[in-house]
PDB file of C-alpha atoms in Angstrom:
ATOM      1  CA  MET A   1     -34.262  -7.198  20.231  1.00 71.00           C
ATOM      2  CA  LYS A   2     -34.014 -10.481  18.329  1.00 91.00           C
ATOM      3  CA  THR A   3     -31.424 -10.758  15.552  1.00 94.00           C
ATOM      4  CA  ILE A   4     -33.975 -10.977  12.756  1.00 95.00           C
ATOM      5  CA  ASP A   5     -35.946  -8.044  14.151  1.00 95.00           C
ATOM      6  CA  LYS A   6     -32.827  -5.895  14.303  1.00 95.00           C
ATOM      7  CA  LEU A   7     -31.922  -6.800  10.713  1.00 96.00           C
ATOM      8  CA  LEU A   8     -35.394  -5.838   9.519  1.00 95.00           C
ATOM      9  CA  SER A   9     -35.425  -2.700  11.645  1.00 94.00           C
ATOM     10  CA  GLU A  10     -32.085  -1.452  10.312  1.00 94.00           C
ATOM     11  CA  LYS A  11     -33.097  -2.126   6.681  1.00 96.00           C
ATOM     12  CA  MET A  12     -29.413  -1.939   5.766  1.00 95.00           C
ATOM     13  CA  MET A  13     -26.844  -4.718   6.111  1.00 96.00           C
ATOM     14  CA  THR A  14     -23.422  -3.255   5.406  1.00 97.00           C
ATOM     15  CA  LEU A  15     -20.709  -5.712   4.455  1.00 97.00           C
ATOM     16  CA  VAL A  16     -16.939  -5.655   4.244  1.00 98.00           C
ATOM     17  CA  ARG A  17     -15.015  -7.468   1.555  1.00 96.00           C
ATOM     18  CA  SER A  18     -11.338  -6.589   1.325  1.00 96.00           C
ATOM     19  CA  ASN A  19      -8.022  -7.920   0.062  1.00 95.00           C
ATOM     20  CA  SER A  20      -6.236  -7.391   3.370  1.00 97.00           C
ATOM     21  CA  GLN A  21      -7.001  -7.661   7.070  1.00 97.00           C
ATOM     22  CA  SER A  22      -5.761  -4.151   7.818  1.00 97.00           C
ATOM     23  CA  GLU A  23      -7.969  -2.560   5.177  1.00 97.00           C
ATOM     24  CA  GLY A  24     -10.907  -4.748   6.177  1.00 97.00           C
ATOM     25  CA  GLN A  25     -10.546  -3.695   9.803  1.00 98.00           C
ATOM     26  CA  ALA A  26     -10.243  -0.033   8.870  1.00 98.00           C
ATOM     27  CA  LEU A  27     -13.371  -0.195   6.709  1.00 98.00           C
ATOM     28  CA  ALA A  28     -15.297  -2.033   9.423  1.00 98.00           C
ATOM     29  CA  ASP A  29     -14.277   0.540  12.025  1.00 98.00           C
ATOM     30  CA  ALA A  30     -15.309   3.389   9.715  1.00 98.00           C
ATOM     31  CA  ILE A  31     -18.688   1.736   9.078  1.00 98.00           C
ATOM     32  CA  VAL A  32     -19.352   1.381  12.802  1.00 97.00           C
ATOM     33  CA  GLU A  33     -18.247   4.968  13.439  1.00 97.00           C
ATOM     34  CA  ALA A  34     -20.759   6.050  10.780  1.00 96.00           C
ATOM     35  CA  GLY A  35     -23.546   4.658  12.958  1.00 95.00           C
ATOM     36  CA  VAL A  36     -24.196   1.304  11.315  1.00 96.00           C
ATOM     37  CA  LYS A  37     -25.636  -1.256  13.758  1.00 95.00           C
ATOM     38  CA  VAL A  38     -25.548  -4.354  11.512  1.00 97.00           C
ATOM     39  CA  ILE A  39     -22.359  -5.473   9.790  1.00 98.00           C
ATOM     40  CA  GLU A  40     -21.277  -8.521   7.808  1.00 98.00           C
ATOM     41  CA  ILE A  41     -17.639  -9.536   7.361  1.00 98.00           C
ATOM     42  CA  THR A  42     -17.067 -11.812   4.378  1.00 98.00           C
ATOM     43  CA  LEU A  43     -14.860 -14.832   4.954  1.00 98.00           C
ATOM     44  CA  THR A  44     -12.965 -14.084   1.737  1.00 97.00           C
ATOM     45  CA  THR A  45     -11.390 -11.157   3.598  1.00 98.00           C
ATOM     46  CA  PRO A  46      -7.995 -12.175   5.050  1.00 97.00           C
ATOM     47  CA  GLY A  47      -8.182 -12.392   8.845  1.00 97.00           C
ATOM     48  CA  ALA A  48     -11.977 -12.157   8.762  1.00 98.00           C
ATOM     49  CA  HIS A  49     -12.359 -14.059  12.032  1.00 97.00           C
ATOM     50  CA  LYS A  50     -10.050 -11.613  13.824  1.00 98.00           C
ATOM     51  CA  ILE A  51     -12.003  -8.646  12.488  1.00 98.00           C
ATOM     52  CA  ILE A  52     -15.230 -10.286  13.643  1.00 98.00           C
ATOM     53  CA  GLU A  53     -13.812 -10.996  17.096  1.00 98.00           C
ATOM     54  CA  LYS A  54     -12.858  -7.356  17.524  1.00 97.00           C
ATOM     55  CA  LEU A  55     -16.267  -6.122  16.365  1.00 98.00           C
ATOM     56  CA  LEU A  56     -18.034  -8.464  18.783  1.00 97.00           C
ATOM     57  CA  LYS A  57     -16.568  -6.499  21.681  1.00 96.00           C
ATOM     58  CA  ASN A  58     -19.106  -3.817  20.791  1.00 96.00           C
ATOM     59  CA  LYS A  59     -22.295  -5.137  22.416  1.00 92.00           C
ATOM     60  CA  ASP A  60     -24.486  -2.654  20.524  1.00 92.00           C
ATOM     61  CA  LEU A  61     -23.406  -4.145  17.211  1.00 96.00           C
ATOM     62  CA  LEU A  62     -24.994  -7.066  15.363  1.00 97.00           C
ATOM     63  CA  VAL A  63     -22.206  -8.985  13.615  1.00 98.00           C
ATOM     64  CA  GLY A  64     -22.560 -11.657  10.953  1.00 98.00           C
ATOM     65  CA  ALA A  65     -20.307 -13.721   8.694  1.00 98.00           C
ATOM     66  CA  GLY A  66     -20.630 -13.596   4.925  1.00 98.00           C
ATOM     67  CA  THR A  67     -19.609 -15.829   2.017  1.00 98.00           C
ATOM     68  CA  VAL A  68     -20.172 -18.832   4.278  1.00 98.00           C
ATOM     69  CA  ARG A  69     -20.250 -21.904   2.059  1.00 98.00           C
ATOM     70  CA  THR A  70     -19.671 -24.923   4.320  1.00 98.00           C
ATOM     71  CA  VAL A  71     -21.071 -26.431   7.504  1.00 98.00           C
ATOM     72  CA  LYS A  72     -17.584 -26.304   8.997  1.00 98.00           C
ATOM     73  CA  GLU A  73     -17.492 -22.540   8.482  1.00 98.00           C
ATOM     74  CA  VAL A  74     -20.922 -22.169  10.084  1.00 98.00           C
ATOM     75  CA  LYS A  75     -19.760 -24.000  13.199  1.00 98.00           C
ATOM     76  CA  LYS A  76     -16.548 -21.978  13.389  1.00 98.00           C
ATOM     77  CA  MET A  77     -18.453 -18.702  13.101  1.00 98.00           C
ATOM     78  CA  GLU A  78     -20.914 -19.798  15.778  1.00 98.00           C
ATOM     79  CA  ASP A  79     -17.984 -20.572  18.080  1.00 97.00           C
ATOM     80  CA  ILE A  80     -16.665 -17.052  17.530  1.00 97.00           C
ATOM     81  CA  GLY A  81     -20.059 -15.557  18.333  1.00 97.00           C
ATOM     82  CA  VAL A  82     -21.705 -14.202  15.164  1.00 98.00           C
ATOM     83  CA  SER A  83     -25.484 -13.710  15.077  1.00 98.00           C
ATOM     84  CA  PHE A  84     -26.232 -14.400  11.427  1.00 98.00           C
ATOM     85  CA  ILE A  85     -24.839 -16.353   8.470  1.00 98.00           C
ATOM     86  CA  VAL A  86     -24.878 -15.052   4.886  1.00 98.00           C
ATOM     87  CA  SER A  87     -24.069 -17.168   1.831  1.00 98.00           C
ATOM     88  CA  PRO A  88     -23.697 -16.429  -1.890  1.00 97.00           C
ATOM     89  CA  ASN A  89     -25.553 -19.647  -2.758  1.00 98.00           C
ATOM     90  CA  THR A  90     -28.362 -21.951  -1.639  1.00 98.00           C
ATOM     91  CA  ASN A  91     -26.927 -24.857   0.341  1.00 98.00           C
ATOM     92  CA  GLU A  92     -29.407 -26.963   2.296  1.00 97.00           C
ATOM     93  CA  ASP A  93     -26.724 -28.257   4.665  1.00 98.00           C
ATOM     94  CA  VAL A  94     -25.439 -24.768   5.466  1.00 98.00           C
ATOM     95  CA  ILE A  95     -28.969 -23.505   6.125  1.00 98.00           C
ATOM     96  CA  ALA A  96     -29.768 -26.523   8.331  1.00 98.00           C
ATOM     97  CA  ALA A  97     -26.548 -26.131  10.317  1.00 98.00           C
ATOM     98  CA  THR A  98     -27.219 -22.421  10.767  1.00 98.00           C
ATOM     99  CA  LYS A  99     -30.718 -23.021  12.100  1.00 98.00           C
ATOM    100  CA  LYS A 100     -29.558 -25.894  14.333  1.00 97.00           C
ATOM    101  CA  LEU A 101     -27.157 -23.480  16.002  1.00 98.00           C
ATOM    102  CA  ASN A 102     -29.937 -20.889  16.441  1.00 97.00           C
ATOM    103  CA  LEU A 103     -28.379 -18.390  14.048  1.00 98.00           C
ATOM    104  CA  VAL A 104     -30.247 -16.362  11.450  1.00 98.00           C
ATOM    105  CA  SER A 105     -29.874 -17.738   7.918  1.00 98.00           C
ATOM    106  CA  LEU A 106     -29.534 -15.554   4.797  1.00 98.00           C
ATOM    107  CA  PRO A 107     -28.747 -17.797   1.803  1.00 98.00           C
ATOM    108  CA  GLY A 108     -28.186 -16.398  -1.682  1.00 98.00           C
ATOM    109  CA  VAL A 109     -30.964 -17.104  -4.198  1.00 98.00           C
ATOM    110  CA  SER A 110     -31.674 -16.074  -7.762  1.00 98.00           C
ATOM    111  CA  THR A 111     -34.068 -18.657  -9.235  1.00 97.00           C
ATOM    112  CA  PRO A 112     -37.477 -20.089  -8.262  1.00 97.00           C
ATOM    113  CA  SER A 113     -35.849 -23.462  -7.574  1.00 98.00           C
ATOM    114  CA  GLU A 114     -33.338 -21.900  -5.189  1.00 98.00           C
ATOM    115  CA  VAL A 115     -36.080 -19.943  -3.425  1.00 98.00           C
ATOM    116  CA  ALA A 116     -38.067 -23.161  -2.922  1.00 98.00           C
ATOM    117  CA  ILE A 117     -35.028 -24.984  -1.507  1.00 97.00           C
ATOM    118  CA  ALA A 118     -34.136 -22.101   0.815  1.00 98.00           C
ATOM    119  CA  GLU A 119     -37.733 -21.766   1.986  1.00 97.00           C
ATOM    120  CA  GLU A 120     -38.110 -25.489   2.664  1.00 97.00           C
ATOM    121  CA  SER A 121     -34.768 -25.565   4.482  1.00 97.00           C
ATOM    122  CA  GLY A 122     -35.887 -22.878   6.932  1.00 97.00           C
ATOM    123  CA  ALA A 123     -34.032 -19.784   5.729  1.00 98.00           C
ATOM    124  CA  ASP A 124     -35.000 -16.606   7.566  1.00 98.00           C
ATOM    125  CA  ILE A 125     -34.223 -13.967   4.940  1.00 98.00           C
ATOM    126  CA  LEU A 126     -33.560 -14.567   1.245  1.00 98.00           C
ATOM    127  CA  LYS A 127     -30.555 -12.736  -0.166  1.00 98.00           C
ATOM    128  CA  LEU A 128     -31.334 -11.937  -3.807  1.00 98.00           C
ATOM    129  CA  PHE A 129     -27.936 -12.195  -5.461  1.00 97.00           C
ATOM    130  CA  PRO A 130     -26.532 -10.686  -7.617  1.00 96.00           C
ATOM    131  CA  ALA A 131     -29.147  -7.961  -7.370  1.00 96.00           C
ATOM    132  CA  THR A 132     -27.610  -5.633  -9.928  1.00 93.00           C
ATOM    133  CA  ILE A 133     -28.001  -8.238 -12.687  1.00 95.00           C
ATOM    134  CA  LEU A 134     -31.422  -9.557 -11.652  1.00 96.00           C
ATOM    135  CA  GLY A 135     -33.130  -6.225 -10.974  1.00 96.00           C
ATOM    136  CA  PRO A 136     -36.252  -5.179  -8.994  1.00 96.00           C
ATOM    137  CA  ASP A 137     -38.670  -6.718 -11.515  1.00 96.00           C
ATOM    138  CA  HIS A 138     -37.072 -10.119 -10.911  1.00 97.00           C
ATOM    139  CA  LEU A 139     -37.782  -9.753  -7.193  1.00 97.00           C
ATOM    140  CA  LYS A 140     -41.395  -8.805  -7.911  1.00 96.00           C
ATOM    141  CA  MET A 141     -41.893 -11.927 -10.005  1.00 96.00           C
ATOM    142  CA  LEU A 142     -40.260 -14.218  -7.439  1.00 96.00           C
ATOM    143  CA  ARG A 143     -42.451 -12.862  -4.658  1.00 96.00           C
ATOM    144  CA  GLU A 144     -45.695 -13.772  -6.443  1.00 94.00           C
ATOM    145  CA  PRO A 145     -45.331 -17.580  -6.231  1.00 96.00           C
ATOM    146  CA  PHE A 146     -43.357 -17.343  -2.984  1.00 96.00           C
ATOM    147  CA  PRO A 147     -45.238 -14.907  -0.720  1.00 94.00           C
ATOM    148  CA  GLY A 148     -44.410 -14.378   2.913  1.00 93.00           C
ATOM    149  CA  ASN A 149     -40.636 -14.379   2.600  1.00 96.00           C
ATOM    150  CA  ARG A 150     -38.265 -11.623   3.695  1.00 97.00           C
ATOM    151  CA  TRP A 151     -35.872 -10.300   1.062  1.00 98.00           C
ATOM    152  CA  CYS A 152     -32.419  -8.694   1.044  1.00 98.00           C
ATOM    153  CA  PRO A 153     -31.197  -7.724  -2.446  1.00 98.00           C
ATOM    154  CA  THR A 154     -27.404  -7.576  -2.422  1.00 97.00           C
ATOM    155  CA  ALA A 155     -24.624  -6.548  -4.855  1.00 95.00           C
ATOM    156  CA  GLY A 156     -24.577  -3.434  -6.991  1.00 88.00           C
ATOM    157  CA  ILE A 157     -27.367  -1.556  -5.193  1.00 95.00           C
ATOM    158  CA  THR A 158     -27.256   2.146  -6.101  1.00 95.00           C
ATOM    159  CA  LEU A 159     -28.789   5.204  -4.474  1.00 94.00           C
ATOM    160  CA  ASP A 160     -31.057   5.684  -7.482  1.00 94.00           C
ATOM    161  CA  SER A 161     -32.292   2.094  -7.339  1.00 95.00           C
ATOM    162  CA  ILE A 162     -33.194   2.090  -3.634  1.00 97.00           C
ATOM    163  CA  PRO A 163     -36.823   3.238  -4.162  1.00 96.00           C
ATOM    164  CA  LYS A 164     -37.367   0.583  -6.847  1.00 96.00           C
ATOM    165  CA  TRP A 165     -36.055  -2.196  -4.619  1.00 97.00           C
ATOM    166  CA  PHE A 166     -38.317  -1.322  -1.702  1.00 96.00           C
ATOM    167  CA  GLN A 167     -41.297  -0.897  -4.000  1.00 95.00           C
ATOM    168  CA  ALA A 168     -40.505  -4.364  -5.383  1.00 95.00           C
ATOM    169  CA  GLY A 169     -40.698  -5.849  -1.888  1.00 95.00           C
ATOM    170  CA  ALA A 170     -37.224  -5.651  -0.349  1.00 96.00           C
ATOM    171  CA  ASP A 171     -37.199  -5.697   3.453  1.00 96.00           C
ATOM    172  CA  LEU A 172     -33.575  -4.588   3.670  1.00 97.00           C
ATOM    173  CA  VAL A 173     -30.608  -4.249   1.313  1.00 97.00           C
ATOM    174  CA  GLY A 174     -27.054  -5.557   1.444  1.00 97.00           C
ATOM    175  CA  LEU A 175     -24.440  -2.868   0.800  1.00 97.00           C
ATOM    176  CA  GLY A 176     -20.754  -3.536   0.289  1.00 95.00           C
ATOM    177  CA  GLY A 177     -18.969  -1.766  -2.550  1.00 93.00           C
ATOM    178  CA  PRO A 178     -21.516   1.074  -2.734  1.00 93.00           C
ATOM    179  CA  VAL A 179     -20.488   2.066   0.804  1.00 96.00           C
ATOM    180  CA  THR A 180     -16.758   1.251   0.726  1.00 96.00           C
ATOM    181  CA  LYS A 181     -15.905   2.187  -2.888  1.00 94.00           C
ATOM    182  CA  ASP A 182     -14.408   5.561  -1.869  1.00 94.00           C
ATOM    183  CA  GLY A 183     -12.194   4.085   0.820  1.00 94.00           C
ATOM    184  CA  VAL A 184     -12.256   4.723   4.539  1.00 96.00           C
ATOM    185  CA  SER A 185     -12.618   8.493   4.118  1.00 96.00           C
ATOM    186  CA  GLY A 186     -15.786   8.116   2.061  1.00 96.00           C
ATOM    187  CA  VAL A 187     -17.610   5.591   4.234  1.00 97.00           C
ATOM    188  CA  SER A 188     -19.446   8.068   6.471  1.00 97.00           C
ATOM    189  CA  LYS A 189     -20.767  10.089   3.528  1.00 97.00           C
ATOM    190  CA  ASN A 190     -21.946   6.978   1.688  1.00 97.00           C
ATOM    191  CA  VAL A 191     -23.595   5.457   4.757  1.00 97.00           C
ATOM    192  CA  LEU A 192     -25.512   8.684   5.384  1.00 97.00           C
ATOM    193  CA  ALA A 193     -26.630   8.923   1.752  1.00 97.00           C
ATOM    194  CA  PHE A 194     -27.922   5.351   1.710  1.00 97.00           C
ATOM    195  CA  ARG A 195     -29.528   5.702   5.130  1.00 96.00           C
ATOM    196  CA  ASN A 196     -31.463   8.749   3.965  1.00 95.00           C
ATOM    197  CA  ALA A 197     -32.489   7.067   0.695  1.00 95.00           C
ATOM    198  CA  ILE A 198     -33.661   3.930   2.519  1.00 96.00           C
ATOM    199  CA  ASN A 199     -35.626   5.892   5.115  1.00 92.00           C
ATOM    200  CA  GLU A 200     -37.389   7.904   2.426  1.00 91.00           C
ATOM    201  CA  ALA A 201     -38.122   4.821   0.286  1.00 91.00           C
ATOM    202  CA  SER A 202     -39.517   2.998   3.314  1.00 82.00           C
ATOM    203  CA  LYS A 203     -41.844   5.901   4.118  1.00 72.00           C
ATOM    204  CA  VAL A 204     -43.166   5.965   0.558  1.00 62.00           C
ATOM    205  CA  VAL A 205     -43.816   2.212   0.568  1.00 54.00           C
ATOM    206  CA  TYR A 206     -45.488   2.438   3.991  1.00 39.00           C
ATOM    207  CA  ARG A 207     -47.764   5.287   2.868  1.00 40.00           C
ATOM    208  CA  HIS A 208     -48.717   3.284  -0.220  1.00 37.00           C
ATOM    209  CA  GLU A 209     -49.569   0.180   1.838  1.00 43.00           C
ATOM    210  CA  VAL A 210     -51.639   2.177   4.326  1.00 34.00           C
ATOM    211  CA  SER A 211     -53.630   3.787   1.512  1.00 36.00           C
ATOM    212  CA  GLN A 212     -54.606   0.421  -0.007  1.00 40.00           C
TER     213      GLN A 212
END
């Protein structure tokens, strides 16, 4: 399965952002043990590249790098072996470098201008960021003048908001703190709760589309 197809199939991109390599590794391991097949390790996490290298040993796992802000970082992550690149911002050079290296590009966008730049630069999936501040209605309005894009709202997604995001047009959601907020011991429970909420929301949206 192609990287982009697996991302869209999973509908959930779980990310790790931590203040230490040991905690980051422990959270990543717990996420994988909970059955997650797509994981993003943010480069702000100490020792992120080592965590990524360890995760890549699992051939059933799709691993990406997050908070990628420079072309140099893109190239380094490609050398390590990641499949997708996630950024908090819209950087034409980062998107171009990502696509040149045949990686999937997920730049952060929040405004119509940023969406236009990301779209023209060849981004694969648009990461609506920060989702908790912008809200589902913002996504709805952005989709109208920019149809045909794939969307991944990220930051501050809650269980209660999942149905609203998918009804607004999200293809998948980025989950960091909502999954890891309770520490390693709470990861499995949170992953299961979000997985169930996403599956149910997706069914409702699908039934609505079929009935149109």
